[in-house]
């Protein structure tokens, strides 16, 4: 059972909602430990890959390019820039 809401596509999220989701990679807001935390991060990572379709996959989060800010904001910006460069829809309006 997932600890985050599953949406069909990235443009079902506002930019703020997606940034909040990315914050889960940095904060353990569910107070998980051990295997529970590892499973949550793996599920979230798999979801990120499916949702964003970014060619670097979870590397955007775990191994960002040198020029990319390694924060939730930096992840959102990288996803947004790449999707726009590909002509793909991004976030829904606030």
CSV table of N, CA and C in Angstrom, one decimal:
chain,number,residue,atom,x,y,z
A,1,UNK,N,0.8,-1.2,0.0
A,1,UNK,CA,0.0,0.0,0.0
A,1,UNK,C,0.9,1.2,0.0
A,2,UNK,N,0.6,2.1,-0.9
A,2,UNK,CA,1.4,3.3,-1.1
A,2,UNK,C,1.1,4.4,-0.1
A,3,UNK,N,2.1,5.1,0.4
A,3,UNK,CA,1.9,6.2,1.3
A,3,UNK,C,1.7,7.5,0.6
A,4,UNK,N,1.6,7.5,-0.7
A,4,UNK,CA,1.3,8.8,-1.5
A,4,UNK,C,0.2,8.5,-2.5
A,5,UNK,N,-0.4,9.6,-2.9
A,5,UNK,CA,-1.5,9.5,-3.8
A,5,UNK,C,-1.0,9.2,-5.2
A,6,UNK,N,-1.5,8.2,-5.9
A,6,UNK,CA,-1.1,7.8,-7.2
A,6,UNK,C,-2.0,8.6,-8.2
A,7,UNK,N,-1.4,9.3,-9.1
A,7,UNK,CA,-2.1,10.1,-10.1
A,7,UNK,C,-1.7,9.5,-11.4
A,8,UNK,N,-2.5,9.7,-12.5
A,8,UNK,CA,-2.3,9.0,-13.8
A,8,UNK,C,-1.1,9.7,-14.5
A,9,UNK,N,-1.0,11.0,-14.4
A,9,UNK,CA,0.0,11.7,-15.2
A,9,UNK,C,0.5,12.9,-14.4
A,10,UNK,N,1.7,13.4,-14.9
A,10,UNK,CA,2.3,14.6,-14.2
A,10,UNK,C,1.4,15.8,-14.2
A,11,UNK,N,0.6,16.0,-15.3
A,11,UNK,CA,-0.2,17.1,-15.4
A,11,UNK,C,-1.5,17.0,-14.6
A,12,UNK,N,-1.6,15.9,-13.8
A,12,UNK,CA,-2.6,15.9,-12.7
A,12,UNK,C,-2.2,16.5,-11.4
A,13,UNK,N,-0.9,16.9,-11.4
A,13,UNK,CA,-0.3,17.6,-10.3
A,13,UNK,C,-0.2,19.1,-10.6
A,14,UNK,N,-0.3,19.9,-9.5
A,14,UNK,CA,0.1,21.3,-9.6
A,14,UNK,C,1.7,21.2,-9.4
A,15,UNK,N,2.4,22.3,-9.7
A,15,UNK,CA,3.8,22.3,-9.5
A,15,UNK,C,4.1,22.2,-8.0
A,16,UNK,N,3.3,22.8,-7.1
A,16,UNK,CA,3.4,22.8,-5.7
A,16,UNK,C,3.2,21.4,-5.1
A,17,UNK,N,2.2,20.7,-5.7
A,17,UNK,CA,1.9,19.3,-5.2
A,17,UNK,C,3.0,18.4,-5.6
A,18,UNK,N,3.6,18.5,-6.7
A,18,UNK,CA,4.7,17.7,-7.2
A,18,UNK,C,5.9,18.0,-6.3
A,19,UNK,N,6.2,19.3,-6.0
A,19,UNK,CA,7.3,19.6,-5.2
A,19,UNK,C,7.2,19.0,-3.8
A,20,UNK,N,5.9,19.0,-3.3
A,20,UNK,CA,5.7,18.4,-2.0
A,20,UNK,C,6.0,16.9,-2.0
A,21,UNK,N,5.6,16.2,-3.1
A,21,UNK,CA,5.9,14.8,-3.3
A,21,UNK,C,7.4,14.6,-3.3
A,22,UNK,N,8.1,15.4,-4.0
A,22,UNK,CA,9.6,15.3,-4.1
A,22,UNK,C,10.2,15.5,-2.8
A,23,UNK,N,9.6,16.3,-1.9
A,23,UNK,CA,10.1,16.5,-0.5
A,23,UNK,C,10.2,15.2,0.2
A,24,UNK,N,9.4,14.2,-0.1
A,24,UNK,CA,9.4,12.9,0.6
A,24,UNK,C,10.8,12.2,0.4
A,25,UNK,N,11.5,12.5,-0.6
A,25,UNK,CA,12.9,12.0,-0.8
A,25,UNK,C,13.9,12.5,0.2
A,26,UNK,N,13.5,13.7,0.8
A,26,UNK,CA,14.4,14.4,1.7
A,26,UNK,C,14.0,14.3,3.2
A,27,UNK,N,12.7,14.2,3.4
A,27,UNK,CA,12.2,14.1,4.7
A,27,UNK,C,11.4,12.8,5.0
A,28,UNK,N,11.6,12.2,6.1
A,28,UNK,CA,10.9,11.0,6.5
A,28,UNK,C,9.6,11.4,7.2
A,29,UNK,N,8.6,12.0,6.5
A,29,UNK,CA,7.4,12.5,7.1
A,29,UNK,C,6.5,11.4,7.6
A,30,UNK,N,6.7,10.2,7.2
A,30,UNK,CA,5.8,9.1,7.7
A,30,UNK,C,6.5,8.3,8.9
A,31,UNK,N,7.7,8.8,9.3
A,31,UNK,CA,8.4,8.2,10.4
A,31,UNK,C,8.7,6.7,10.2
A,32,UNK,N,9.1,6.4,9.0
A,32,UNK,CA,9.3,5.0,8.7
A,32,UNK,C,10.8,4.6,9.1
A,33,UNK,N,11.0,3.4,9.3
A,33,UNK,CA,12.4,2.9,9.6
A,33,UNK,C,12.7,1.7,8.8
A,34,UNK,N,14.0,1.4,8.7
A,34,UNK,CA,14.5,0.2,8.1
A,34,UNK,C,13.8,-0.1,6.7
A,35,UNK,N,13.3,-1.4,6.6
A,35,UNK,CA,12.8,-1.8,5.4
A,35,UNK,C,11.6,-1.0,4.9
A,36,UNK,N,10.8,-0.5,5.9
A,36,UNK,CA,9.6,0.3,5.5
A,36,UNK,C,10.0,1.5,4.8
A,37,UNK,N,11.1,2.2,5.2
A,37,UNK,CA,11.5,3.4,4.6
A,37,UNK,C,12.1,3.1,3.2
A,38,UNK,N,12.9,2.0,3.1
A,38,UNK,CA,13.5,1.6,1.9
A,38,UNK,C,12.4,1.3,0.8
A,39,UNK,N,11.4,0.6,1.2
A,39,UNK,CA,10.3,0.2,0.3
A,39,UNK,C,9.6,1.5,-0.2
A,40,UNK,N,9.3,2.4,0.8
A,40,UNK,CA,8.6,3.7,0.4
A,40,UNK,C,9.5,4.4,-0.6
A,41,UNK,N,10.8,4.6,-0.4
A,41,UNK,CA,11.6,5.3,-1.3
A,41,UNK,C,11.7,4.6,-2.7
A,42,UNK,N,11.7,3.3,-2.7
A,42,UNK,CA,11.7,2.6,-4.0
A,42,UNK,C,10.4,2.7,-4.7
A,43,UNK,N,9.3,2.7,-4.0
A,43,UNK,CA,8.0,2.9,-4.7
A,43,UNK,C,7.9,4.3,-5.2
A,44,UNK,N,8.4,5.3,-4.4
A,44,UNK,CA,8.3,6.7,-4.9
A,44,UNK,C,9.2,6.9,-6.1
A,45,UNK,N,10.4,6.3,-6.0
A,45,UNK,CA,11.3,6.4,-7.1
A,45,UNK,C,10.8,5.8,-8.4
A,46,UNK,N,10.2,4.6,-8.3
A,46,UNK,CA,9.6,3.9,-9.5
A,46,UNK,C,8.4,4.8,-10.0
A,47,UNK,N,7.6,5.4,-9.2
A,47,UNK,CA,6.5,6.3,-9.6
A,47,UNK,C,7.1,7.5,-10.3
A,48,UNK,N,8.1,8.1,-9.7
A,48,UNK,CA,8.8,9.3,-10.4
A,48,UNK,C,9.2,8.9,-11.8
A,49,UNK,N,9.8,7.8,-12.0
A,49,UNK,CA,10.3,7.4,-13.3
A,49,UNK,C,9.1,7.3,-14.3
A,50,UNK,N,8.1,6.6,-13.9
A,50,UNK,CA,6.9,6.4,-14.7
A,50,UNK,C,6.2,7.7,-15.0
A,51,UNK,N,6.1,8.6,-14.0
A,51,UNK,CA,5.3,9.8,-14.1
A,51,UNK,C,6.1,10.9,-15.0
A,52,UNK,N,7.4,11.0,-14.8
A,52,UNK,CA,8.1,12.1,-15.5
A,52,UNK,C,8.6,11.7,-16.9
A,53,UNK,N,8.9,10.4,-17.1
A,53,UNK,CA,9.5,9.9,-18.3
A,53,UNK,C,10.8,10.5,-18.6
A,54,UNK,N,11.5,11.1,-17.6
A,54,UNK,CA,12.8,11.8,-17.8
A,54,UNK,C,13.8,10.7,-18.2
A,55,UNK,N,14.6,11.0,-19.2
A,55,UNK,CA,15.6,10.0,-19.6
A,55,UNK,C,16.7,9.6,-18.6
A,56,UNK,N,16.9,10.5,-17.6
A,56,UNK,CA,17.8,10.1,-16.5
A,56,UNK,C,17.2,9.4,-15.4
A,57,UNK,N,15.9,9.2,-15.5
A,57,UNK,CA,15.2,8.4,-14.4
A,57,UNK,C,15.4,9.0,-13.1
A,58,UNK,N,15.6,8.1,-12.1
A,58,UNK,CA,15.8,8.6,-10.7
A,58,UNK,C,17.1,9.2,-10.5
A,59,UNK,N,18.0,9.2,-11.5
A,59,UNK,CA,19.3,10.0,-11.4
A,59,UNK,C,19.0,11.5,-11.2
A,60,UNK,N,17.9,12.0,-11.7
A,60,UNK,CA,17.5,13.4,-11.4
A,60,UNK,C,17.5,13.6,-9.9
A,61,UNK,N,17.1,12.6,-9.2
A,61,UNK,CA,17.0,12.8,-7.7
A,61,UNK,C,18.3,12.4,-7.0
A,62,UNK,N,18.8,11.2,-7.4
A,62,UNK,CA,19.9,10.6,-6.6
A,62,UNK,C,21.3,10.9,-7.1
A,63,UNK,N,21.4,11.3,-8.4
A,63,UNK,CA,22.7,11.7,-9.0
A,63,UNK,C,22.5,12.8,-10.0
A,64,UNK,N,22.1,14.0,-9.5
A,64,UNK,CA,21.8,15.1,-10.4
A,64,UNK,C,23.0,15.6,-11.1
A,65,UNK,N,22.8,16.2,-12.3
A,65,UNK,CA,23.9,16.9,-13.0
A,65,UNK,C,24.5,17.9,-12.1
A,66,UNK,N,25.7,18.2,-12.4
A,66,UNK,CA,26.4,19.2,-11.5
A,66,UNK,C,25.7,20.6,-11.5
A,67,UNK,N,25.1,21.0,-12.6
A,67,UNK,CA,24.5,22.3,-12.6
A,67,UNK,C,23.1,22.3,-12.0
A,68,UNK,N,22.6,21.1,-11.7
A,68,UNK,CA,21.2,21.0,-11.1
A,68,UNK,C,21.2,21.1,-9.6
A,69,UNK,N,20.3,21.9,-9.1
A,69,UNK,CA,20.1,22.1,-7.7
A,69,UNK,C,19.6,20.7,-7.1
A,70,UNK,N,20.3,20.2,-6.1
A,70,UNK,CA,19.8,18.9,-5.5
A,70,UNK,C,18.9,19.1,-4.4
A,71,UNK,N,17.7,19.6,-4.7
A,71,UNK,CA,16.6,19.9,-3.8
A,71,UNK,C,15.3,19.6,-4.4
A,72,UNK,N,14.2,19.5,-3.7
A,72,UNK,CA,12.9,19.3,-4.4
A,72,UNK,C,12.7,20.3,-5.4
A,73,UNK,N,13.0,21.6,-5.2
A,73,UNK,CA,12.8,22.6,-6.2
A,73,UNK,C,13.7,22.4,-7.4
A,74,UNK,N,14.9,21.9,-7.2
A,74,UNK,CA,15.8,21.6,-8.4
A,74,UNK,C,15.3,20.4,-9.2
A,75,UNK,N,14.7,19.4,-8.5
A,75,UNK,CA,14.1,18.3,-9.2
A,75,UNK,C,13.0,18.7,-10.1
A,76,UNK,N,12.1,19.5,-9.5
A,76,UNK,CA,10.9,20.1,-10.2
A,76,UNK,C,11.4,20.9,-11.4
A,77,UNK,N,12.3,21.7,-11.2
A,77,UNK,CA,12.8,22.6,-12.3
A,77,UNK,C,13.4,21.7,-13.5
A,78,UNK,N,14.2,20.7,-13.1
A,78,UNK,CA,14.8,19.8,-14.1
A,78,UNK,C,13.7,19.1,-14.9
A,79,UNK,N,12.7,18.5,-14.2
A,79,UNK,CA,11.6,17.8,-14.9
A,79,UNK,C,10.9,18.8,-15.8
A,80,UNK,N,10.6,20.0,-15.3
A,80,UNK,CA,9.8,21.0,-16.0
A,80,UNK,C,10.6,21.4,-17.3
A,81,UNK,N,11.8,21.7,-17.2
A,81,UNK,CA,12.7,22.1,-18.3
A,81,UNK,C,12.7,21.0,-19.4
A,82,UNK,N,12.9,19.7,-18.9
A,82,UNK,CA,13.1,18.6,-19.9
A,82,UNK,C,11.7,18.4,-20.6
A,83,UNK,N,10.6,18.3,-19.8
A,83,UNK,CA,9.3,18.0,-20.5
A,83,UNK,C,8.9,19.1,-21.4
A,84,UNK,N,9.2,20.4,-21.1
A,84,UNK,CA,8.9,21.5,-22.0
A,84,UNK,C,9.7,21.4,-23.2
A,85,UNK,N,11.0,21.0,-23.1
A,85,UNK,CA,11.9,20.9,-24.3
A,85,UNK,C,11.4,19.7,-25.2
A,86,UNK,N,10.7,18.8,-24.7
A,86,UNK,CA,10.2,17.7,-25.5
A,86,UNK,C,8.7,17.9,-26.0
A,87,UNK,N,8.2,19.0,-25.6
A,87,UNK,CA,6.8,19.3,-26.0
A,87,UNK,C,5.8,18.5,-25.2
A,88,UNK,N,6.1,18.0,-24.1
A,88,UNK,CA,5.3,17.2,-23.2
A,88,UNK,C,4.5,18.1,-22.2
A,89,UNK,N,3.3,17.7,-21.9
A,89,UNK,CA,2.6,18.5,-20.9
A,89,UNK,C,3.3,18.4,-19.5
A,90,UNK,N,3.2,19.5,-18.7
A,90,UNK,CA,3.8,19.5,-17.4
A,90,UNK,C,2.8,19.5,-16.3
A,91,UNK,N,2.7,20.6,-15.6
A,91,UNK,CA,1.8,20.6,-14.4
A,91,UNK,C,0.5,21.3,-14.7
A,92,UNK,N,-0.5,20.9,-14.0
A,92,UNK,CA,-1.8,21.6,-14.2
A,92,UNK,C,-1.7,23.0,-13.5
A,93,UNK,N,-2.6,23.9,-13.8
A,93,UNK,CA,-2.5,25.2,-13.2
A,93,UNK,C,-2.8,25.2,-11.7
A,94,UNK,N,-2.3,26.1,-11.0
A,94,UNK,CA,-2.5,26.1,-9.6
A,94,UNK,C,-3.9,26.3,-9.2
